[in-house]
PDB file of C-alpha atoms in Angstrom:
ATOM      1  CA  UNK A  43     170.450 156.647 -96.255  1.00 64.00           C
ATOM      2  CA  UNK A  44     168.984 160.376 -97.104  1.00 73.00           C
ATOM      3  CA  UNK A  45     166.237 162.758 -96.263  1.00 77.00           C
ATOM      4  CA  UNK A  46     164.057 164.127 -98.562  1.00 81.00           C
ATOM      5  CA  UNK A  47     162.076 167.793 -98.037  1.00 86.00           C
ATOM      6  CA  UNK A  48     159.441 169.302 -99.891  1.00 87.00           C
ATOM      7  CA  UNK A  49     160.369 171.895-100.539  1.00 92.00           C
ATOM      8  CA  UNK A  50     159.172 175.118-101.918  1.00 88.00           C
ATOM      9  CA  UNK A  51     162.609 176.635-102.721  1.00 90.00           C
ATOM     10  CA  UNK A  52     166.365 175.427-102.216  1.00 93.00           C
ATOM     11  CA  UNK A  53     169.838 176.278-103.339  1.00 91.00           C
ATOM     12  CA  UNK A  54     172.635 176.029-101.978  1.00 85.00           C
ATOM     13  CA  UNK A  55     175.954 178.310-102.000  1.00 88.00           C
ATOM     14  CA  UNK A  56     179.895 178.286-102.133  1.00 88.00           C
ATOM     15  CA  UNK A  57     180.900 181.417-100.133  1.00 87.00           C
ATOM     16  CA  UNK A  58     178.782 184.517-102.232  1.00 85.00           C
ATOM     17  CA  UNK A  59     178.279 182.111-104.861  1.00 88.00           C
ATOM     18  CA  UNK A  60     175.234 180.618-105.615  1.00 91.00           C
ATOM     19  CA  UNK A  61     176.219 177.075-107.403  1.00 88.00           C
ATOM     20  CA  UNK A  62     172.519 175.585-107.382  1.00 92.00           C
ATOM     21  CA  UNK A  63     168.840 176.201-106.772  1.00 93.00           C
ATOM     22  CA  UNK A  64     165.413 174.928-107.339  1.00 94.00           C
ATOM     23  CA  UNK A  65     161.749 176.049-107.056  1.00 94.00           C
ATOM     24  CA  UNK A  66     159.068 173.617-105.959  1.00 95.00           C
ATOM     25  CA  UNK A  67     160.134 169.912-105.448  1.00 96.00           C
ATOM     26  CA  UNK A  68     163.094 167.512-103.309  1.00 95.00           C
ATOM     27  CA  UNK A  69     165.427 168.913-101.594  1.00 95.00           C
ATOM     28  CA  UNK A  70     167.393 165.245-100.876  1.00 95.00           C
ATOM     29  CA  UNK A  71     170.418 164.937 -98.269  1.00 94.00           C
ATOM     30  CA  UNK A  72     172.140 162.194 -99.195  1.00 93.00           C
ATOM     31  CA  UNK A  73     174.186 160.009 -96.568  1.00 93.00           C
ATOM     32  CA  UNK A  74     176.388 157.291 -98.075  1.00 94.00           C
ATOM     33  CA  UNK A  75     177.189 154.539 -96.001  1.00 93.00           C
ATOM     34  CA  UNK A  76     180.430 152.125 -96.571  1.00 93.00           C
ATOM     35  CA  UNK A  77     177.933 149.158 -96.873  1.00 91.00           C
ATOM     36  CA  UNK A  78     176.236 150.980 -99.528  1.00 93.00           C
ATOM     37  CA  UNK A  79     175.884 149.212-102.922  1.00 93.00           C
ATOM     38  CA  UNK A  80     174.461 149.539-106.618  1.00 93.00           C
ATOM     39  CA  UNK A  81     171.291 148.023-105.122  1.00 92.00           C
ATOM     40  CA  UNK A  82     170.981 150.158-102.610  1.00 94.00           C
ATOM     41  CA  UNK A  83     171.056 152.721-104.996  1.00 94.00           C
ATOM     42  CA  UNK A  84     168.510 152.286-107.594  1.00 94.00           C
ATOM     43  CA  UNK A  85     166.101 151.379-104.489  1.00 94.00           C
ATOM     44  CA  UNK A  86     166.720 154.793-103.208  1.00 94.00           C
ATOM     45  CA  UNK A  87     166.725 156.339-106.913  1.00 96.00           C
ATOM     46  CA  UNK A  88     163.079 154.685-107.235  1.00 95.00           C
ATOM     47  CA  UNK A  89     162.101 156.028-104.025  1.00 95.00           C
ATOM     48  CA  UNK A  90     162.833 159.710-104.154  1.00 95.00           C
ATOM     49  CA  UNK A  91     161.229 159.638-107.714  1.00 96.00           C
ATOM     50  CA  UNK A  92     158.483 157.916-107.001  1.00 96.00           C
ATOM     51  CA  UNK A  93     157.291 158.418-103.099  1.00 95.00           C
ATOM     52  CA  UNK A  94     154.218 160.550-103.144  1.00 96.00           C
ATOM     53  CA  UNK A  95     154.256 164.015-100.935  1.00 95.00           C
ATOM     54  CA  UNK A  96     152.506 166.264-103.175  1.00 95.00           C
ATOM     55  CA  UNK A  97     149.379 166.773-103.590  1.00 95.00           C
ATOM     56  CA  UNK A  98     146.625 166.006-106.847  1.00 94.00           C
ATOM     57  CA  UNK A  99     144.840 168.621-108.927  1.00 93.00           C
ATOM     58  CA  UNK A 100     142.367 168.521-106.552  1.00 93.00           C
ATOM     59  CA  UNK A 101     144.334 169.072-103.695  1.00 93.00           C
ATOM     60  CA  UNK A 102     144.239 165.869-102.062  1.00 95.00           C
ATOM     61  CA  UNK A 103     147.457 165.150 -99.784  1.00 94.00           C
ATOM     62  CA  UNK A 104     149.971 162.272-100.444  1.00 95.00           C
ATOM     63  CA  UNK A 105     148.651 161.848-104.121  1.00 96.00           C
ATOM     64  CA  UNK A 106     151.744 162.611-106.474  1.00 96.00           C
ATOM     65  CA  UNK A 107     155.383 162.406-107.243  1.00 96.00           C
ATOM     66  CA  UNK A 108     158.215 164.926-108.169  1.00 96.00           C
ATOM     67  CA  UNK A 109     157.583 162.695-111.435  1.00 97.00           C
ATOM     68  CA  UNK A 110     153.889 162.872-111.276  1.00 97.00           C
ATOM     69  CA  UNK A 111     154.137 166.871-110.874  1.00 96.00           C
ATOM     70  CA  UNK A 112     157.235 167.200-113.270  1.00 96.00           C
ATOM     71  CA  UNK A 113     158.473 169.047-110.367  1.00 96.00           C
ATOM     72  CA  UNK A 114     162.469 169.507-109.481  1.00 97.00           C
ATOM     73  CA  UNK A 115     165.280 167.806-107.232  1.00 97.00           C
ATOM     74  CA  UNK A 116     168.363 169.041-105.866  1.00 95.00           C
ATOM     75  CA  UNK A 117     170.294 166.446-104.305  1.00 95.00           C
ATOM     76  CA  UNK A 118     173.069 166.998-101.549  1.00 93.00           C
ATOM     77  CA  UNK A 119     175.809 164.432-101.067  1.00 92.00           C
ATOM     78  CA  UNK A 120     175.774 164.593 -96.735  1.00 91.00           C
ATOM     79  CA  UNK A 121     178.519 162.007 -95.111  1.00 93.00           C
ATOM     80  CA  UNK A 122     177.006 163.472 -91.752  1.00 92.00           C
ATOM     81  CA  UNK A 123     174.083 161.515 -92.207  1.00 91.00           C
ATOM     82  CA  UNK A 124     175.898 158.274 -91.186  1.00 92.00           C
ATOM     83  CA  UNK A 125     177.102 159.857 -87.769  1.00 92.00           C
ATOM     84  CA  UNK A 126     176.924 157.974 -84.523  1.00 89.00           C
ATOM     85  CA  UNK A 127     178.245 158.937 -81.700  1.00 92.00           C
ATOM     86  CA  UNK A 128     180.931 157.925 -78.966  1.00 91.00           C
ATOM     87  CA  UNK A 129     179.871 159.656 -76.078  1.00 92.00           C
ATOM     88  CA  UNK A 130     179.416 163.425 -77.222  1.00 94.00           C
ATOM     89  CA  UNK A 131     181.715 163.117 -79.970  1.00 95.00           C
ATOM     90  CA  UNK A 132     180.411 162.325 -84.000  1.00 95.00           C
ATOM     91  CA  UNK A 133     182.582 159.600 -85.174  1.00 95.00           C
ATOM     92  CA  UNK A 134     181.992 159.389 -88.969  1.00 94.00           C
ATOM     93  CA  UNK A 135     183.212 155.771 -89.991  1.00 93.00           C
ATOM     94  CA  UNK A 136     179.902 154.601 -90.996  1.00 93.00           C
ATOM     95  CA  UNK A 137     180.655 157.053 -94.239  1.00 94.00           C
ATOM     96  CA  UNK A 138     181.649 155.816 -97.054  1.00 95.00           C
ATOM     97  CA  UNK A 139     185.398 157.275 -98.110  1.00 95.00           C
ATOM     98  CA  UNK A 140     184.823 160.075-100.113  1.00 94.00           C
ATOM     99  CA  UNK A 141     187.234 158.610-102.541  1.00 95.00           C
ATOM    100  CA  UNK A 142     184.835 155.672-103.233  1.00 95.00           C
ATOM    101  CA  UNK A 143     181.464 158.522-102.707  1.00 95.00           C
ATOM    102  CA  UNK A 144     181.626 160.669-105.467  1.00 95.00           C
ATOM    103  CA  UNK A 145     181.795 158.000-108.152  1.00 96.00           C
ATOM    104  CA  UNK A 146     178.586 156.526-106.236  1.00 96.00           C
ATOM    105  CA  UNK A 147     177.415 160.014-106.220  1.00 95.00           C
ATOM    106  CA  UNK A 148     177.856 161.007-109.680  1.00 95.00           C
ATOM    107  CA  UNK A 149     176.214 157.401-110.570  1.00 96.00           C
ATOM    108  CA  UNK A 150     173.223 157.782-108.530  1.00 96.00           C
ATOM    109  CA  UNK A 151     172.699 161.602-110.128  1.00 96.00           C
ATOM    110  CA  UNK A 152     172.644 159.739-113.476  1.00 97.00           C
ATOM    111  CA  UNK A 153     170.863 157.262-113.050  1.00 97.00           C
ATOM    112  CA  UNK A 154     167.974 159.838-111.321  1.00 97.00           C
ATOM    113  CA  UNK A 155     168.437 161.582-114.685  1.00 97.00           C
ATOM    114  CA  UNK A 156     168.275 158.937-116.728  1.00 97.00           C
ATOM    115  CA  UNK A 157     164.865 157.759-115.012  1.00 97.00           C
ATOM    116  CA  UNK A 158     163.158 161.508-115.024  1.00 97.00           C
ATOM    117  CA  UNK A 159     164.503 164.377-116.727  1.00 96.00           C
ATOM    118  CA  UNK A 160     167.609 165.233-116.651  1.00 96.00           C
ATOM    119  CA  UNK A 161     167.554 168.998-116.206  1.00 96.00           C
ATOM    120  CA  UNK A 162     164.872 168.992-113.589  1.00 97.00           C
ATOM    121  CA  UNK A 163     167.824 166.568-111.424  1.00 97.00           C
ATOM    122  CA  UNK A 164     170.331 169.260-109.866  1.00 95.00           C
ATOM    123  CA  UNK A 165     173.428 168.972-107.952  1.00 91.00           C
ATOM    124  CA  UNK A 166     176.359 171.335-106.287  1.00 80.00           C
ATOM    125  CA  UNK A 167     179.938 170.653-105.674  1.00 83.00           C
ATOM    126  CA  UNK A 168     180.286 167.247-104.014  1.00 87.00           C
ATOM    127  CA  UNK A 169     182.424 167.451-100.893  1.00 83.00           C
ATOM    128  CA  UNK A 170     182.842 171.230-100.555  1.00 86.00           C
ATOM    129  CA  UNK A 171     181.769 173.209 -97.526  1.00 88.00           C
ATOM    130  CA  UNK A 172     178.442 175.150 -98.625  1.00 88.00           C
ATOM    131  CA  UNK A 173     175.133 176.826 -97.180  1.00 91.00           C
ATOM    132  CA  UNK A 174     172.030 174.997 -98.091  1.00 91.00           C
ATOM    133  CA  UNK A 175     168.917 177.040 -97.936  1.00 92.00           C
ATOM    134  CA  UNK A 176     165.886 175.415 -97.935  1.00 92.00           C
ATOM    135  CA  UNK A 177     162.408 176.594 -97.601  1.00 92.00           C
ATOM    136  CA  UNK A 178     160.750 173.767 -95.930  1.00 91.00           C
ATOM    137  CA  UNK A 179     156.946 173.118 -97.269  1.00 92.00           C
ATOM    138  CA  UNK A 180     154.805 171.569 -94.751  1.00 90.00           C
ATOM    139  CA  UNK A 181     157.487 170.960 -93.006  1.00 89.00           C
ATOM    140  CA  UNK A 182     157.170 167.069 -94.428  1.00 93.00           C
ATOM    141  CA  UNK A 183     160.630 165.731 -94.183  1.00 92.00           C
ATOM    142  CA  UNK A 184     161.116 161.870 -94.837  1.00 92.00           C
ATOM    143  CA  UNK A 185     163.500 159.949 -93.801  1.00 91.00           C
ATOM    144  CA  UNK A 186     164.748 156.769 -96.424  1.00 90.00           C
ATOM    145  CA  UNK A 187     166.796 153.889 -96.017  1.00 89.00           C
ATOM    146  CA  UNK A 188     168.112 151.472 -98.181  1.00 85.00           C
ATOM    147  CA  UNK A 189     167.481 147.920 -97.464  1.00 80.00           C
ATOM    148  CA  UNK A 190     171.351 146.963 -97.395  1.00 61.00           C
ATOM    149  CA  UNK A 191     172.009 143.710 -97.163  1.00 47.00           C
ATOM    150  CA  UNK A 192     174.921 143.812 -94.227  1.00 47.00           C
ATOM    151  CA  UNK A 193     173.373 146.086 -92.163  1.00 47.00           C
ATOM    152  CA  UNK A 194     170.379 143.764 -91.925  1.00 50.00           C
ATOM    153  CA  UNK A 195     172.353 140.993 -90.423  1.00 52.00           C
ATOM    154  CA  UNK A 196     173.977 143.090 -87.899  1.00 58.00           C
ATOM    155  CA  UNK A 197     170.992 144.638 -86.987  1.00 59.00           C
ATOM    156  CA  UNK A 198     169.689 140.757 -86.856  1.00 53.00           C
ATOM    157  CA  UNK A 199     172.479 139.335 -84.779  1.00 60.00           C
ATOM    158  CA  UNK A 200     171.951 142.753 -82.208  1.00 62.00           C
ATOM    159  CA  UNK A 201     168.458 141.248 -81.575  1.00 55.00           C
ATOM    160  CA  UNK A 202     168.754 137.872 -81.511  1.00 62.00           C
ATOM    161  CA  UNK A 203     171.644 138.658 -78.416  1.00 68.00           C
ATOM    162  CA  UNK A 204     169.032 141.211 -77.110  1.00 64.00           C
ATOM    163  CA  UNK A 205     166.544 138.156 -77.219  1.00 62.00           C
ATOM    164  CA  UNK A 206     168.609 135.918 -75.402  1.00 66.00           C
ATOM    165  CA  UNK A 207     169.672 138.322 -72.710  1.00 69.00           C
ATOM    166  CA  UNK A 208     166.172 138.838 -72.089  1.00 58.00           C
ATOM    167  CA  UNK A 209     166.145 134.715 -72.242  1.00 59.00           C
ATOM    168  CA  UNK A 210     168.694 134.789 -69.476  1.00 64.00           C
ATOM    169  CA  UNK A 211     166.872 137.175 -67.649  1.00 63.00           C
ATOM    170  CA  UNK A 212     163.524 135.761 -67.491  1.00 56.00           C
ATOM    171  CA  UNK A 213     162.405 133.775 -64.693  1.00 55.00           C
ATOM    172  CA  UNK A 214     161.888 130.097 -65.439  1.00 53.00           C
ATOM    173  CA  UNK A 215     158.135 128.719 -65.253  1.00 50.00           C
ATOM    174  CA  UNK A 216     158.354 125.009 -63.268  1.00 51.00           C
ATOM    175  CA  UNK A 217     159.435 121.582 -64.731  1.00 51.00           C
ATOM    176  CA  UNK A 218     157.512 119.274 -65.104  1.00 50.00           C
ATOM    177  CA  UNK A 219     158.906 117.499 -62.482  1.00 52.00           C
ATOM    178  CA  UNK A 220     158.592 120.187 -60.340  1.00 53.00           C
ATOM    179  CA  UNK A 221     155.070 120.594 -60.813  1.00 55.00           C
ATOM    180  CA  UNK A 222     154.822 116.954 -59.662  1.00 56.00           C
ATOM    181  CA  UNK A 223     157.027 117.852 -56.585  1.00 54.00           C
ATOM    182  CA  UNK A 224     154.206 120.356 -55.319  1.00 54.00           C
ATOM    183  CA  UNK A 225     151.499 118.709 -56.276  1.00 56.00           C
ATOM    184  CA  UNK A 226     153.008 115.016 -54.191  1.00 53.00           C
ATOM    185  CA  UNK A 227     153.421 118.129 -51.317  1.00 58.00           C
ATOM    186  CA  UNK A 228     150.074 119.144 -51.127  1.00 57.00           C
ATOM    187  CA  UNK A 229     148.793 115.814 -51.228  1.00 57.00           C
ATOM    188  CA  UNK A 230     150.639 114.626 -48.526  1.00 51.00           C
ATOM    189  CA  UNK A 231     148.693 113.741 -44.495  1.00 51.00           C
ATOM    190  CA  UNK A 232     148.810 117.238 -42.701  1.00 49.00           C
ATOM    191  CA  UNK A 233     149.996 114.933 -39.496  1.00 49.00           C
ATOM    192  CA  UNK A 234     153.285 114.583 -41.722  1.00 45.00           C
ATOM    193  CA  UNK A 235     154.049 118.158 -42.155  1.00 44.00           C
ATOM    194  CA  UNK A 236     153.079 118.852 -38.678  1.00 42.00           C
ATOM    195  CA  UNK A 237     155.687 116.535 -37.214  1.00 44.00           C
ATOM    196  CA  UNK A 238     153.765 113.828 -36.582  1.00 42.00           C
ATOM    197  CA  UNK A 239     155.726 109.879 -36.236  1.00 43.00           C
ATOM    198  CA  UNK A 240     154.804 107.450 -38.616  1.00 43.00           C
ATOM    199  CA  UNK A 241     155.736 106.525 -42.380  1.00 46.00           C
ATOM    200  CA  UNK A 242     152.960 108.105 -44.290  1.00 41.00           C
ATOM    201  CA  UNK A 243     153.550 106.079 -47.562  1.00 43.00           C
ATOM    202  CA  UNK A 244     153.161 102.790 -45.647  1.00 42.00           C
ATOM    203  CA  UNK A 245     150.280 104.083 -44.322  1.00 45.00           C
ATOM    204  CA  UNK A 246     148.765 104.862 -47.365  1.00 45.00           C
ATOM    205  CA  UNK A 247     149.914 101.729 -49.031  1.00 46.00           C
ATOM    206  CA  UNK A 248     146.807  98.878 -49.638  1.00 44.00           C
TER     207      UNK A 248
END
């Protein structure tokens, strides 16, 4: 999962240190979730590349790419991204360990750099505590997420018990046989419901 921002400026800094920055272009937070796999990434590595929030030479919105515009990215590896929370408090598990993260990281900055130019793809120091300045252009932030393959069945198996709570709570429309029920009711002698003596089927019988 990740955020990209146009952006019309971005770095990012290590205490007074300034460790990355870029001029027009992406800035991209990048949440990695423990579900997350090579296919996730080279959907999201398409996307960022590829989705179109600039504008043309004629200045007609939503027309080009970082690619299109041979503009810049400056990606941000952000485990906060996959927060939920328990009550008031974050809980982080969703996030992959950052063990496992910064290979996936490192792979995912390659493989953007490998797809588009390489020094136009720029990066920090993955896992350290930084300030991230970013001059938002529009604002136009967009959020992207990768169609992971577990996640969809959970999310699946939440609605299908959400559909059959519903289910449960629905009323019931009428059997068939209860529709019969009435409609034998209403057909029946008014002197019957009244109180009146006498079998109204033998009555009613030839």
């Amino acid at each position: 999962m990740g955020t990209g921002k146009k952006a019309k400026r971005c770095s990012k800094q290590i205490g007074d240190e300034q460790v990355s920055s870029i001029g027009r272009g992406l800035c991209v937070l990048l949440g990695i979730s423990v579900e997350d796999t090579p296919r996730d990434m080279e959907y999201m590595v398409r996307k960022i590349l590829n989705i179109r929030l600039f504008e043309d030479e004629n200045g007609r919105a939503w027309s080009r790419s970082v690619m299109d515009r041979e503009l810049e990215v400056l990606c941000i590896s952000q485990f906060t991204l996959q927060c939920y929370l328990k009550g008031n408090k974050p809980d982080f598990h969703s996030a992959m360990p950052a063990e496992l993260a910064q290979p996936f990281y490192t792979s995912m900055l390659e493989q953007m750099r490998s797809a588009y130019r390489a020094e136009l793809i720029k990066d920090g120091q993955f896992g350290a505590y930084m300030q991230v300045h970013i001059q938002n252009d529009g604002p136009v932030t967009i959020e992207l997420e990768s169609p992971t393959g577990p996640m969809d069945s959970k999310q699946l198996a939440k609605q299908e018990k959400q559909q059959q709570r519903k289910e449960k709570t629905r009323p019931k429309p009428p059997s068939e046989s209860g529709r019969e029920k009435a409609a034998a009711r209403q057909r029946v002698d008014p002197s019957a419901s009244s109180g009146a003596e006498g079998d109204v089927s033998s009555e009613r019988e030839p």
